[in-house]
mmCIF file of C-alpha atoms in Angstrom:
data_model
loop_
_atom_site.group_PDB
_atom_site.id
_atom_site.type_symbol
_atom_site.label_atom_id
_atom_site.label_comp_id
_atom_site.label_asym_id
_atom_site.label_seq_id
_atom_site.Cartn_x
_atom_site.Cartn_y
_atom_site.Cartn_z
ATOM 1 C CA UNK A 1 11.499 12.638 -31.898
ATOM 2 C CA UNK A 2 12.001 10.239 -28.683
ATOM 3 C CA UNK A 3 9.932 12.410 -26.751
ATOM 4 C CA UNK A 4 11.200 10.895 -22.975
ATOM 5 C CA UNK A 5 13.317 8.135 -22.301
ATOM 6 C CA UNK A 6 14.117 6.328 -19.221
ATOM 7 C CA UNK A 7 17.229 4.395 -18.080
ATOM 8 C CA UNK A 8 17.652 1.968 -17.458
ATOM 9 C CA UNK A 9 14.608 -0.327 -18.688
ATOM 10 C CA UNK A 10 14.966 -2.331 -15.486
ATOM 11 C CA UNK A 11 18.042 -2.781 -12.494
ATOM 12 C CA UNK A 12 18.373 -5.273 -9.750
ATOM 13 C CA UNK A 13 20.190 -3.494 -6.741
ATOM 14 C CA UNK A 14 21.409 -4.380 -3.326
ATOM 15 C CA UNK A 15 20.355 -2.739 -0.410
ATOM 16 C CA UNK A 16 22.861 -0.126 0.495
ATOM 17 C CA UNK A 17 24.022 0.853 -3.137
ATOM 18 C CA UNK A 18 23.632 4.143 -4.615
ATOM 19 C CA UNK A 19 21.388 4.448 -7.677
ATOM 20 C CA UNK A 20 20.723 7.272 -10.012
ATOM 21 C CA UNK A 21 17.823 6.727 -12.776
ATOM 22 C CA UNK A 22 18.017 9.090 -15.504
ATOM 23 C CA UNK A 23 14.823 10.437 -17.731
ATOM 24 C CA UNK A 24 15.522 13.152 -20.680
ATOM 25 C CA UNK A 25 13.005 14.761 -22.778
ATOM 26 C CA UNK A 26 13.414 16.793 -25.811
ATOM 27 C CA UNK A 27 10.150 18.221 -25.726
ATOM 28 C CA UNK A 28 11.714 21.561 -24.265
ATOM 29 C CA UNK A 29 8.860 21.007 -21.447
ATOM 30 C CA UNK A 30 9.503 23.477 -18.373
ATOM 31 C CA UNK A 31 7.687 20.676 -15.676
ATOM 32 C CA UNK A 32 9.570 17.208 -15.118
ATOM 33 C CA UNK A 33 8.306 14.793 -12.557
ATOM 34 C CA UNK A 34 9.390 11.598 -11.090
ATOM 35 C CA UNK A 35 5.897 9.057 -9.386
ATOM 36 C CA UNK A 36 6.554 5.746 -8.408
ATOM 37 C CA UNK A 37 4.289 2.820 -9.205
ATOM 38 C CA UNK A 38 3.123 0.128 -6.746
ATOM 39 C CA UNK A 39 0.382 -2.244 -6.979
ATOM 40 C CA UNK A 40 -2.841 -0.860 -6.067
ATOM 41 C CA UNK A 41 -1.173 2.565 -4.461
ATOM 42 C CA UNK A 42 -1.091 4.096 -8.237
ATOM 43 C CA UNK A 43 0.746 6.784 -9.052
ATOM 44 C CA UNK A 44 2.698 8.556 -6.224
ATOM 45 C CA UNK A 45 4.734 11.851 -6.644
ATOM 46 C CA UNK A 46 8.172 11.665 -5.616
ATOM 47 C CA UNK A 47 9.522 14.903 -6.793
ATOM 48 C CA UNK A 48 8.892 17.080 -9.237
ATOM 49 C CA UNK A 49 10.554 20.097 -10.867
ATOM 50 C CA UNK A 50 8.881 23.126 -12.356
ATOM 51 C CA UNK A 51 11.470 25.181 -14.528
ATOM 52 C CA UNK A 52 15.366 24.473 -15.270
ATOM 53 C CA UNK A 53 17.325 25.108 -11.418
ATOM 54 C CA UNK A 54 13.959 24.423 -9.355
ATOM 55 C CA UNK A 55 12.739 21.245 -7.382
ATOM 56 C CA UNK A 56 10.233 20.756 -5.373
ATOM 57 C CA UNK A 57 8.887 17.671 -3.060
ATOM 58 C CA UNK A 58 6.221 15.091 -3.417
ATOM 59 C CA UNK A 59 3.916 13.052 -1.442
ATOM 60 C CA UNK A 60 7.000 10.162 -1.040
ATOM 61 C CA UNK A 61 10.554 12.029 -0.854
ATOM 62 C CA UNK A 62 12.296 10.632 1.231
ATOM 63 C CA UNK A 63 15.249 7.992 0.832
ATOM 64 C CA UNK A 64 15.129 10.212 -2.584
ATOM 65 C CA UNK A 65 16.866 13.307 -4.182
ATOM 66 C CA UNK A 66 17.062 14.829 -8.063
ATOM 67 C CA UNK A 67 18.278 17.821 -9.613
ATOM 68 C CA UNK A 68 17.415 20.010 -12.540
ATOM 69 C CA UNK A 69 20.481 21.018 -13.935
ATOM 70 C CA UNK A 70 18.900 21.961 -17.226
ATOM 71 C CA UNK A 71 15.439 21.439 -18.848
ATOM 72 C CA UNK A 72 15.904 17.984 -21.067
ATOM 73 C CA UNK A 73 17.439 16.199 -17.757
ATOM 74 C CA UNK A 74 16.072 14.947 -14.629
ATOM 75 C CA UNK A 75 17.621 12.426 -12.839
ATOM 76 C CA UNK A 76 16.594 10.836 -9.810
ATOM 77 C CA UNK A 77 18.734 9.227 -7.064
ATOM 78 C CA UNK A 78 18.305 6.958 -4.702
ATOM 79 C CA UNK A 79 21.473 7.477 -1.712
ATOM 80 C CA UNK A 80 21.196 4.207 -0.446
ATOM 81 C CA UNK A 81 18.600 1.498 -1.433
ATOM 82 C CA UNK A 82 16.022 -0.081 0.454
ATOM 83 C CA UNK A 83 13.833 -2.866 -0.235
ATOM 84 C CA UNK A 84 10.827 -0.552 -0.165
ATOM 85 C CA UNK A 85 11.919 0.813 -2.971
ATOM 86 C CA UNK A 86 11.581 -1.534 -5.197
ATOM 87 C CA UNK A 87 8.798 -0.129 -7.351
ATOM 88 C CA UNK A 88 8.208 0.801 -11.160
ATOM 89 C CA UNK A 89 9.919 4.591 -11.682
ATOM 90 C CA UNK A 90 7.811 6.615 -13.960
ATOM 91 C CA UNK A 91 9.367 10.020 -15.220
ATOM 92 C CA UNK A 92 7.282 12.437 -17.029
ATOM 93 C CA UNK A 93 7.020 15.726 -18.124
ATOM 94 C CA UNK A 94 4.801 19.168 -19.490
ATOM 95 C CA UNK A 95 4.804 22.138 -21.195
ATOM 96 C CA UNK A 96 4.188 23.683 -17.737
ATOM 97 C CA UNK A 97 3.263 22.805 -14.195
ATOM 98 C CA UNK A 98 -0.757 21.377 -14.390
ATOM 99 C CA UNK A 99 -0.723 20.821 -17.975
ATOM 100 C CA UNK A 100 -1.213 17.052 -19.456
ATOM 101 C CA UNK A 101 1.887 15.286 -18.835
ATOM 102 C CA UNK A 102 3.601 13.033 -20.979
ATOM 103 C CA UNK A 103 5.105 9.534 -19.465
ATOM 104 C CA UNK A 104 8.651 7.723 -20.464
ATOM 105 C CA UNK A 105 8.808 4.493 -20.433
ATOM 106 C CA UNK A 106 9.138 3.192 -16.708
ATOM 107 C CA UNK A 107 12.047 1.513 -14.932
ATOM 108 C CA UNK A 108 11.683 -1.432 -12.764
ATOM 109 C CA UNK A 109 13.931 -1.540 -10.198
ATOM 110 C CA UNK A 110 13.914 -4.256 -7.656
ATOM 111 C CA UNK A 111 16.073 -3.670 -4.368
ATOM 112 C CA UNK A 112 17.597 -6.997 -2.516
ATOM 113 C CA UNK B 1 -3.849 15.537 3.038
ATOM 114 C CA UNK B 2 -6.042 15.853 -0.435
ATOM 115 C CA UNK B 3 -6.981 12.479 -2.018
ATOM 116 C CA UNK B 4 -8.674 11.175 -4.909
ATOM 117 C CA UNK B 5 -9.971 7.886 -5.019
ATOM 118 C CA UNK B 6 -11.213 5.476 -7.760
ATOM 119 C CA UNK B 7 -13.539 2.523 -7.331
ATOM 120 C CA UNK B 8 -13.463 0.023 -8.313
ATOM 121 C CA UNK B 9 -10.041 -1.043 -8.079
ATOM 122 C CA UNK B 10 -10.458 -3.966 -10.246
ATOM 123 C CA UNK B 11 -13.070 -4.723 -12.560
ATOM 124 C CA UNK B 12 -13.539 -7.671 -14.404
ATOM 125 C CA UNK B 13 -16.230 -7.597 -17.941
ATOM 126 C CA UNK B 14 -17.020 -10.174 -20.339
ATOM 127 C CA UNK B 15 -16.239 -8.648 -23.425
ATOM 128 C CA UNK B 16 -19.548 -6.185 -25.079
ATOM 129 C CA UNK B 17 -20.399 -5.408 -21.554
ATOM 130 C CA UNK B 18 -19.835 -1.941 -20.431
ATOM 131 C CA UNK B 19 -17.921 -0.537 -17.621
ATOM 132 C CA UNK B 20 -17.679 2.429 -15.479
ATOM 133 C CA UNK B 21 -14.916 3.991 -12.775
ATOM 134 C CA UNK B 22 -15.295 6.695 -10.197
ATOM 135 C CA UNK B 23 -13.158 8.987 -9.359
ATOM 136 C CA UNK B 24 -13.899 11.105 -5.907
ATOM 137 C CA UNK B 25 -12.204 13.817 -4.997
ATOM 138 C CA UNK B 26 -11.894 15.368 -1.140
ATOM 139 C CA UNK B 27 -11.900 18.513 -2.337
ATOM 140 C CA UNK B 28 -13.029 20.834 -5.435
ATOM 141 C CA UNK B 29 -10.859 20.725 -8.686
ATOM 142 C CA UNK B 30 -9.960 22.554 -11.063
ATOM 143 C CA UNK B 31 -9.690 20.394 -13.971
ATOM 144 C CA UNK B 32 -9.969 16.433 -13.715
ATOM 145 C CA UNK B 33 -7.613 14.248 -16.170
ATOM 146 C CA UNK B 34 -7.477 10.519 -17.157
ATOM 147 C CA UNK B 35 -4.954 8.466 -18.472
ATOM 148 C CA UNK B 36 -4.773 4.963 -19.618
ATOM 149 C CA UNK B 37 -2.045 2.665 -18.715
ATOM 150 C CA UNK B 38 -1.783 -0.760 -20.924
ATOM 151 C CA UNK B 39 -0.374 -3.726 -18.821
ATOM 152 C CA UNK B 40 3.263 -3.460 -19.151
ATOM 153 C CA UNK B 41 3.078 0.239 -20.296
ATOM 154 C CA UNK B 42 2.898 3.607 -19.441
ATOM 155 C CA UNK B 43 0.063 6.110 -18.173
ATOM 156 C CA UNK B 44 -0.884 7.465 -21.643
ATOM 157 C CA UNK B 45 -3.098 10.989 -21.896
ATOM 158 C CA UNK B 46 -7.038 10.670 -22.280
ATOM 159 C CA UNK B 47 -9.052 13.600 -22.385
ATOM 160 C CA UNK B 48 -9.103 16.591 -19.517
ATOM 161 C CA UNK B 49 -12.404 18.077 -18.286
ATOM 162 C CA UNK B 50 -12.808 21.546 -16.896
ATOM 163 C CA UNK B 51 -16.353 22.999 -16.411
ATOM 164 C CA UNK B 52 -18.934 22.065 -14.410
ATOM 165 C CA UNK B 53 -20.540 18.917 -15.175
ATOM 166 C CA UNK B 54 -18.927 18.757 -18.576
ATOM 167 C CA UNK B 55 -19.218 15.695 -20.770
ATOM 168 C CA UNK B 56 -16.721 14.367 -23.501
ATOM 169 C CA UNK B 57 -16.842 11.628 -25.636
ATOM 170 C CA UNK B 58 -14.367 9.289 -27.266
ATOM 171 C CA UNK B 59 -15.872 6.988 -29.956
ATOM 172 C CA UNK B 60 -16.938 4.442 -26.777
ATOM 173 C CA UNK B 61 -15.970 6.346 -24.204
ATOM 174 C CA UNK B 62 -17.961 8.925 -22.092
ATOM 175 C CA UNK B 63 -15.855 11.108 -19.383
ATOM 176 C CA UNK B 64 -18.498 13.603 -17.370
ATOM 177 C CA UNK B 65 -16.946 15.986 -14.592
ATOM 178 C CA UNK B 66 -19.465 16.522 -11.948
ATOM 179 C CA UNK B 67 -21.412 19.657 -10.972
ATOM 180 C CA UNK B 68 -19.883 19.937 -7.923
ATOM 181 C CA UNK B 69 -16.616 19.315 -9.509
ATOM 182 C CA UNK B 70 -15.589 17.088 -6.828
ATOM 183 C CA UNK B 71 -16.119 13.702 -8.832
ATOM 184 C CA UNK B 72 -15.462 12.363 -12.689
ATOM 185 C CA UNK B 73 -16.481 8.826 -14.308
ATOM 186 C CA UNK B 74 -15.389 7.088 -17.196
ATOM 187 C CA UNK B 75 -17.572 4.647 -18.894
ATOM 188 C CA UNK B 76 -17.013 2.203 -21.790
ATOM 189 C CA UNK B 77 -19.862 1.297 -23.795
ATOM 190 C CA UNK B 78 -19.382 -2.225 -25.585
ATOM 191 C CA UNK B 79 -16.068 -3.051 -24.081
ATOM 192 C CA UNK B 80 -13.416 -5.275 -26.271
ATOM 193 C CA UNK B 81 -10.494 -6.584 -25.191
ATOM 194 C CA UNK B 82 -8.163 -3.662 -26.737
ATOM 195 C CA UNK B 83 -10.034 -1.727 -23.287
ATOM 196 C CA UNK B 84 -7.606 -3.508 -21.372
ATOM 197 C CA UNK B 85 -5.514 -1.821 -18.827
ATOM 198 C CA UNK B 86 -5.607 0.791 -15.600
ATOM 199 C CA UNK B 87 -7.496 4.213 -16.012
ATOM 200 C CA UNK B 88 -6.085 6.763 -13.833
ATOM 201 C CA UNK B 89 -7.698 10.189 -12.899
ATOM 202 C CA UNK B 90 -6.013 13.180 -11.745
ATOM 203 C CA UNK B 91 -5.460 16.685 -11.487
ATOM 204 C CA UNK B 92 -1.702 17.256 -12.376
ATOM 205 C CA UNK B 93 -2.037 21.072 -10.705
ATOM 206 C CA UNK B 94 -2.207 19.631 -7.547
ATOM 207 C CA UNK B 95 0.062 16.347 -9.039
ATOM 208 C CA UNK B 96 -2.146 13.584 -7.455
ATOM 209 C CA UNK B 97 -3.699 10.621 -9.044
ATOM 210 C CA UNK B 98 -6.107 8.400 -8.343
ATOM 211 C CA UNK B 99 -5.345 4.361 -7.692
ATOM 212 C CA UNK B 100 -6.204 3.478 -10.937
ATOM 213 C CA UNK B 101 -8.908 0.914 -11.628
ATOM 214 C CA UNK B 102 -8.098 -2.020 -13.317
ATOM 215 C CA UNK B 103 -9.995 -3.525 -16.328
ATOM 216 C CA UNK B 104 -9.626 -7.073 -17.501
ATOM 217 C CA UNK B 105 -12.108 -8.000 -20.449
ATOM 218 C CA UNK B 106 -13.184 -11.687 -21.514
ATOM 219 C CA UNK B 107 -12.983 -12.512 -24.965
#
């Protein structure tokens, strides 16, 4: 069992591309949520989705979008990059909205 | 907006010293969690709390929610250098998190 997995482990970008990062879980968890990591702002919610066909917004949105198309994927995209978003992407996930949530692996993305 | 904040931010111990992080919250919650994140890893599940000035132990690790159940610590008795990393609290109903504080341990 992978649990959740990230892609990619890490992406340079330039400014102005489009970039989708994609997290599955097959922990048949209802709640997937995407946070972004900077140093010494911890965790911050970007979006987050409660059930398959739902999505809701975080404390950081914009510049953002993802979709819930079905409940192992969540991918989030970014329309077109900006240096401030170069961060650490953490996706996670739970059985239901408020319970413990489970972490993939991160991608660092870096944004030229 | 609601916050929750952690002091310290960084914290370093000589190793068999203990260590302790606060987490303050603006408003009451419901349930306070905290995670552990090793450098170069992910935010990994700890322990929640739920009542009232609850306490919970882990081997070297004691986790108390206060009465008011506006604040949480988490303090490590002994500490060795496996401690290393950022503890994060947070109450994933209302999806925020703490800072983190950051724990670097001297052999």
């Amino acid at each position: 069992i992978a649990g959740i997995t990230q892609a990619p482990t890490s992406q340079i970008l330039a400014a102005g591309r489009r970039m989708t990062l994609r997290c599955t879980q097959d922990m048949r968890h209802n709640a997937m949520y995407w946070y972004r990591q900077d140093l010494g702002l911890g965790l911050r919610l970007i979006h987050y989705s409660n059930t398959a066909g739902t999505t809701g917004k975080g404390e950081v949105p914009d510049g953002y979008s993802v979709s819930r198309a079905n409940t192992d994927d969540f991918p989030l995209t970014l329309a077109s990059a900006v240096p401030s978003q170069t961060s650490v992407y953490f996706c996670a996930s739970s059985d239901q909205g408020g319970d413990t949530q489970y972490f993939g692996p991160g991608t660092r993305l870096t944004v030229l | 907006g609601q916050q929750v904040m952690q002091i310290p931010q960084y914290q370093h111990v000589q190793e068999g010293e203990d260590f302790t992080t606060y987490c303050n919250s603006s408003t009451t919650l419901s349930n306070i969690q905290w995670y552990k994140q090793r450098p170069g890893g992910h935010p990994v599940f700890l322990i929640q709390l739920v009542k009232s000035g609850e306490v919970k132990k882990q081997k070297r690790l004691t986790f108390q929610f206060g009465e008011a159940k506006k604040n949480s610590s988490l303090h490590i008795t002994a500490t060795q250098t496996t401690d290393v990393g950022t503890y994060f609290c947070g109450n994933t109903g209302k999806l925020i998190f703490g800072q983190g504080t950051t724990l670097q341990v001297k052999p």
